[in-house]
Short mmCIF file of C-alpha atoms in Angstrom, two decimals:
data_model
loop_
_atom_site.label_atom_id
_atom_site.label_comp_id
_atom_site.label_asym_id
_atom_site.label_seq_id
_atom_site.Cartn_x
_atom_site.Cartn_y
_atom_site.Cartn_z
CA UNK A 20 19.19 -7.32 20.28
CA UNK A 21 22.21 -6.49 18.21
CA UNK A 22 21.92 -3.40 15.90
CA UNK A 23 24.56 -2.96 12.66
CA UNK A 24 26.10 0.54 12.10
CA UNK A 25 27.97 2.33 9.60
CA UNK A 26 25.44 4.93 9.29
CA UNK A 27 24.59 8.12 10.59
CA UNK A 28 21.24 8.27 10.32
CA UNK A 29 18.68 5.89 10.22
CA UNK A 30 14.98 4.99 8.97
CA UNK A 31 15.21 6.64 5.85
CA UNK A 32 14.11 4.06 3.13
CA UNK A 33 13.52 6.14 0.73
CA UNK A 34 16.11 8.64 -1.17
CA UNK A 35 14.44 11.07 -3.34
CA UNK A 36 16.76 13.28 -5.76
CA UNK A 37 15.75 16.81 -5.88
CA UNK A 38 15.26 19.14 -8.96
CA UNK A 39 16.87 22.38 -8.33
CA UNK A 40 13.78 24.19 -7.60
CA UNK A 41 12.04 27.04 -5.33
CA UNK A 42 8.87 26.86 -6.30
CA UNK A 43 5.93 25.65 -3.31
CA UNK A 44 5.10 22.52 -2.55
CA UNK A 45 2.15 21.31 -1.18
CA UNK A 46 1.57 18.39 1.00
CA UNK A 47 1.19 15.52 -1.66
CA UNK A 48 3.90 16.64 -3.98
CA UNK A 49 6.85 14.72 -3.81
CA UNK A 50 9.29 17.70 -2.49
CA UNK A 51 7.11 17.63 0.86
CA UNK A 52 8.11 15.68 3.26
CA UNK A 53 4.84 15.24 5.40
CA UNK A 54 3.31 13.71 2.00
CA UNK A 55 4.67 10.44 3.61
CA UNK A 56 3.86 8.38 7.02
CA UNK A 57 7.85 7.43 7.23
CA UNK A 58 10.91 9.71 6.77
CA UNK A 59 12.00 10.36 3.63
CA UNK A 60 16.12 11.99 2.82
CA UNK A 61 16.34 14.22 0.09
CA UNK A 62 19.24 15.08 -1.76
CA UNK A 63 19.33 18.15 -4.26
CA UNK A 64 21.17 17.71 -7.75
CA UNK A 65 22.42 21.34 -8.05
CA UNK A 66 22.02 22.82 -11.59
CA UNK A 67 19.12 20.55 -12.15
CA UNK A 68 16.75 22.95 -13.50
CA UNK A 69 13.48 21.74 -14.80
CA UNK A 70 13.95 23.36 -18.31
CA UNK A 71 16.73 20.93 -18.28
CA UNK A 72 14.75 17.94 -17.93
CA UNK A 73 11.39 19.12 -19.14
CA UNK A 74 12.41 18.11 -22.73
CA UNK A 75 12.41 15.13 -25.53
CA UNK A 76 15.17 13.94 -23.49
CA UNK A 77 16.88 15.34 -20.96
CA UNK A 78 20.25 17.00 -20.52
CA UNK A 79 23.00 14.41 -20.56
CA UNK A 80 25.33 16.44 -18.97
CA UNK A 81 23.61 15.99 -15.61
CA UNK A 82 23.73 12.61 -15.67
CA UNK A 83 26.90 12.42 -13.42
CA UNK A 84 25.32 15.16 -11.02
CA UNK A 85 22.61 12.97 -10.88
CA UNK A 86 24.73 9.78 -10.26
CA UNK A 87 26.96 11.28 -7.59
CA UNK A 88 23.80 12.33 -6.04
CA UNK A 89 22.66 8.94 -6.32
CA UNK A 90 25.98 7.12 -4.48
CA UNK A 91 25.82 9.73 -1.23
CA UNK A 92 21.79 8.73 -0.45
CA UNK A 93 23.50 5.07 -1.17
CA UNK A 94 26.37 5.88 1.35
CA UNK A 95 23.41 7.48 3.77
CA UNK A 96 21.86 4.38 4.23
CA UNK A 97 18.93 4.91 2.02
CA UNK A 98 17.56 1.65 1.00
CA UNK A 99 15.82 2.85 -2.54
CA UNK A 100 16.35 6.22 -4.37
CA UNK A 101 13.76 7.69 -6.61
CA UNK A 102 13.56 11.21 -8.27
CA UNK A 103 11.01 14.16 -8.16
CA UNK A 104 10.77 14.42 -11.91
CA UNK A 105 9.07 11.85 -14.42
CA UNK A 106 11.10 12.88 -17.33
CA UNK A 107 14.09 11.61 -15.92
CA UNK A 108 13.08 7.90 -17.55
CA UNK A 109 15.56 7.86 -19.81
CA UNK A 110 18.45 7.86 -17.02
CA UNK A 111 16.83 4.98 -15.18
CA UNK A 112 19.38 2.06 -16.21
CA UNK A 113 22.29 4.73 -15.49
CA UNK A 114 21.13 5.23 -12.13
CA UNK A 115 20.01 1.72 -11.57
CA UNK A 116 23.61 0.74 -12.39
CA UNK A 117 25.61 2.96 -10.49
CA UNK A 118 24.36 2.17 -6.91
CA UNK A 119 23.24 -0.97 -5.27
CA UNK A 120 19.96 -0.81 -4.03
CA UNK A 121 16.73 -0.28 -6.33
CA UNK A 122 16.56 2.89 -8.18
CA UNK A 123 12.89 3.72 -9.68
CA UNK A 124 13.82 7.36 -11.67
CA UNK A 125 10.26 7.83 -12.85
CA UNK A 126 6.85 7.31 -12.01
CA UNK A 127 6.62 5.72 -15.31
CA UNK A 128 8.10 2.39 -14.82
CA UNK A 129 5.02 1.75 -13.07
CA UNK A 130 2.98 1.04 -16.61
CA UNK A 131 4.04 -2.44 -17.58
CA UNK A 132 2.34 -3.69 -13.94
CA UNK A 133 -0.72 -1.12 -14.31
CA UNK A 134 -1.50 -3.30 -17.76
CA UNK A 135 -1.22 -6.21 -16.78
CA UNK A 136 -3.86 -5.52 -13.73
CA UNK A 137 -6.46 -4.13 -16.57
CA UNK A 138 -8.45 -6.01 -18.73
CA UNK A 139 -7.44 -6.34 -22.57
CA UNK A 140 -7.71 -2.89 -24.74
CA UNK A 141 -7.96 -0.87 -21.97
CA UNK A 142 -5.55 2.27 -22.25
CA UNK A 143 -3.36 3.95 -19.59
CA UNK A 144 -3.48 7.82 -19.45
CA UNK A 145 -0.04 9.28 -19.09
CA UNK A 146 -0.29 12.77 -17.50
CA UNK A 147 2.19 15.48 -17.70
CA UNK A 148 2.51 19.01 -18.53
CA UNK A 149 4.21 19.36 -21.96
CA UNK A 150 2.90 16.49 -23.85
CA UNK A 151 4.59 17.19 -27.09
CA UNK A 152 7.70 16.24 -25.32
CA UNK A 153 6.59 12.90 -23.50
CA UNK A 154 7.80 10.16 -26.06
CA UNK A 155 8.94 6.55 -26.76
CA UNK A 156 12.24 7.40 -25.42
CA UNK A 157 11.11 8.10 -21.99
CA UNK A 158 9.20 4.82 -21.83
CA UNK A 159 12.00 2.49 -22.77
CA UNK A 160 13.98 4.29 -20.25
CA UNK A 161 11.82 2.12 -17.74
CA UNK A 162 11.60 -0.93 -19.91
CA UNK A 163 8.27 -0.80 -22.28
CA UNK A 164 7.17 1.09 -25.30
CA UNK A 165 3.76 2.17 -26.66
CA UNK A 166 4.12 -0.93 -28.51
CA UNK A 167 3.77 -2.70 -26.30
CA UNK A 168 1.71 -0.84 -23.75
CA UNK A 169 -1.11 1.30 -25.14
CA UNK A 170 -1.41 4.68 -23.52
CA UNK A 171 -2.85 8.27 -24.74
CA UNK A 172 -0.46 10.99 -23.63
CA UNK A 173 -2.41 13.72 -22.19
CA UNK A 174 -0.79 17.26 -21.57
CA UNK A 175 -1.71 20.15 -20.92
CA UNK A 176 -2.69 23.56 -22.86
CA UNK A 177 0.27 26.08 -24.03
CA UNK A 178 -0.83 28.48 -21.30
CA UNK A 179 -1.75 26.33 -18.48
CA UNK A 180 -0.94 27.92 -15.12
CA UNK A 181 0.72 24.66 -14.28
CA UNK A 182 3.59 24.72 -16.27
CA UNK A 183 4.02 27.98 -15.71
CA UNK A 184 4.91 27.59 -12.11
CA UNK A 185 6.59 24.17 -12.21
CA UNK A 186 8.77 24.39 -14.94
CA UNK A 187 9.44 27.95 -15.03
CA UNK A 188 9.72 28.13 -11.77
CA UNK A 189 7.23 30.77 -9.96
CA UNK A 190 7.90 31.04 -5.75
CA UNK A 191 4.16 31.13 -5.20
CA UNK A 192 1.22 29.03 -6.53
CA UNK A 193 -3.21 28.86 -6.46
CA UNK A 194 -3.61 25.34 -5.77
CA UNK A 195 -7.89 26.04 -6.51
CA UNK A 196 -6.37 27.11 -10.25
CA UNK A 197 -4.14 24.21 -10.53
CA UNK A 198 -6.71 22.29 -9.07
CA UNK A 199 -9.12 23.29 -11.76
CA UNK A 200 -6.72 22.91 -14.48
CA UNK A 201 -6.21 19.42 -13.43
CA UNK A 202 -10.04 18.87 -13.60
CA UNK A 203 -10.12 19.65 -17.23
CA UNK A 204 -7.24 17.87 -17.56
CA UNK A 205 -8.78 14.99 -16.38
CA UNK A 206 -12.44 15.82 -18.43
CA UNK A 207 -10.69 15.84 -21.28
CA UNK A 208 -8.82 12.61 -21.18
CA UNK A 209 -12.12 10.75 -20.69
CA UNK A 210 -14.02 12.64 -23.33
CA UNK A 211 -11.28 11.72 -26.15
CA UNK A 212 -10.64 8.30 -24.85
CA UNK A 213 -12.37 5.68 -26.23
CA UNK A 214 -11.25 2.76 -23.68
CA UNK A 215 -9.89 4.26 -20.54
CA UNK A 216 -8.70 1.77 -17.64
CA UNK A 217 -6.10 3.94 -15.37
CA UNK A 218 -4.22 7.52 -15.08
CA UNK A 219 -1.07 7.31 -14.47
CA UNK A 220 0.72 10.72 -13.77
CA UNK A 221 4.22 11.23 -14.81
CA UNK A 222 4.43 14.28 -12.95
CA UNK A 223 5.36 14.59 -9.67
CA UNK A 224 4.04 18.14 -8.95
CA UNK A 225 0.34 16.36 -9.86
CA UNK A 226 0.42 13.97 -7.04
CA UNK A 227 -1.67 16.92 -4.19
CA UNK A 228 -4.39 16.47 -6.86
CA UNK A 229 -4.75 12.31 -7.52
CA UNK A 230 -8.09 12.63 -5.44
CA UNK A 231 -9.59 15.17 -7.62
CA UNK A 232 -8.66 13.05 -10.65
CA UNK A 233 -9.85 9.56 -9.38
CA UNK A 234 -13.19 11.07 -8.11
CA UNK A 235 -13.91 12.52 -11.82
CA UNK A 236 -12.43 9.71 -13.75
CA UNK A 237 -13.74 6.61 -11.70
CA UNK A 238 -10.21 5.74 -12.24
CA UNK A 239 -7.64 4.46 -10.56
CA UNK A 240 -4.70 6.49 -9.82
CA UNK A 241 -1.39 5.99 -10.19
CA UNK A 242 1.60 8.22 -9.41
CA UNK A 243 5.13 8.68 -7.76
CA UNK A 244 3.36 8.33 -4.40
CA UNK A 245 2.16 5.03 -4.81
CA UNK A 246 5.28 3.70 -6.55
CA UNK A 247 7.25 4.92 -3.08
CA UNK A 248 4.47 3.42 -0.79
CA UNK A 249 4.64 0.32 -2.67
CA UNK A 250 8.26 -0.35 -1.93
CA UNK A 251 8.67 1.01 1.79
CA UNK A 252 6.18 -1.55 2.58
CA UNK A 253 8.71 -4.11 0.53
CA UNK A 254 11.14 -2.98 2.72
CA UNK A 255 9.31 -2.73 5.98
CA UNK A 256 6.78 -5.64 6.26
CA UNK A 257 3.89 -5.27 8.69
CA UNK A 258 4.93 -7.58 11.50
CA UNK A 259 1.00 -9.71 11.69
CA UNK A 260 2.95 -12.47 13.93
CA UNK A 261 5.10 -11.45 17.07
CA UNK A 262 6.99 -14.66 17.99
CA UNK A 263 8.25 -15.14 21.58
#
């Protein structure tokens, strides 16, 4: 068997650029490494602060932080690079264009597939923390628009505990109150939909809780987890024939 080089390390499909964060993360969330069954490389962005991103759009100065970040998981062998932080849709094509393997910024650009698996009128639940901020601009950032995709944003409360610690950045956490915040989260949603067919969380930090969600909803959840086990097994087919 011959091998190619040119690497240092190896088996890492998936790059995942880091917010500039200390706050915990618990298996599930996409800053924890044993949330996967394959090895994952991780590169921080220094200076990206979520109150950075956590806006209508985020700050375009980090764009080349993010970019240079993006060529050294490229030069590392990675053979995808995501991001930990849904809101950074709107720097998808940047990022897509300035390396050459995929590049899927945000959770988000899952939607357009999630519709066309439902059947007609049913509406996708978008799920982040500061809804007033999630808008169109974030969705064309992965190519679709509430025109053409219906959804119902669905944040959560000014005083949430969840924001709190995420985007303002607390070094310790109560996963049972985040856990219950995400169950009214998720009550709500159904109660004020009228046609719900999916949840699809934006957030990253939301993934350690999809289970909760799906078991009240009767959903189907979608989030970064499932966007990064859906391409490692693009990029690492399950050998079903052995030939000799």
């Amino acid at each position: 068997m011959k091998l190619r080089g040119g690497y240092t390390n190896y088996g890492e499909t998936i790059g995942i650029l880091m917010l500039d964060t200390r706050f915990p993360r618990p298996r599930g969330d996409i800053g924890n490494a044993l949330s996967y069954d394959f090895p994952v490389r991780y590169k921080i962005v220094h200076g990206a602060h979520a109150t950075k991103i956590m806006g209508d759009h985020p700050d375009a100065s980090l764009l080349d932080p993010f970019v240079a970040a993006a060529r050294e998981l490229e030069a590392e062998g990675v053979k995808a690079i995501t991001t930990s932080c849904g809101f950074l849709a709107p720097f998808q094509k940047q990022l897509a264009a300035a390396v050459n393997i995929p590049v899927f910024a945000s959770s988000l650009i899952q939607a357009p597939l999630i519709r066309a698996m439902l059947p007609p009128g049913k509406v996708i639940g978008v799920f982040t923390e500061r809804g007033h901020h999630m808008n169109d601009g974030h969705f064309r950032g992965v190519g679709w628009s509430r025109d053409d995709i219906p959804v119902q944003i669905q944040g959560m409360k000014p005083d949430a505990q969840f924001p709190a610690t995420y985007i303002l950045g607390r070094e310790e956490l109560d996963t049972d109150v985040l856990r219950a915040e995400m169950i009214e989260m998720t009550e709500a949603f159904m109660a004020s939909c009228k046609n719900p067919g999916a949840i699809l969380f934006e957030c990253t930090n939301m993934c350690p809780f999809a289970k909760d969600v799906a078991d009240i909803s009767g959903l189907p959840v979608f989030d970064i987890n499932t966007m990064i086990n859906f391409f490692y097994r693009a990029a690492n087919p399950v050998p079903f024939l052995q030939w000799r």
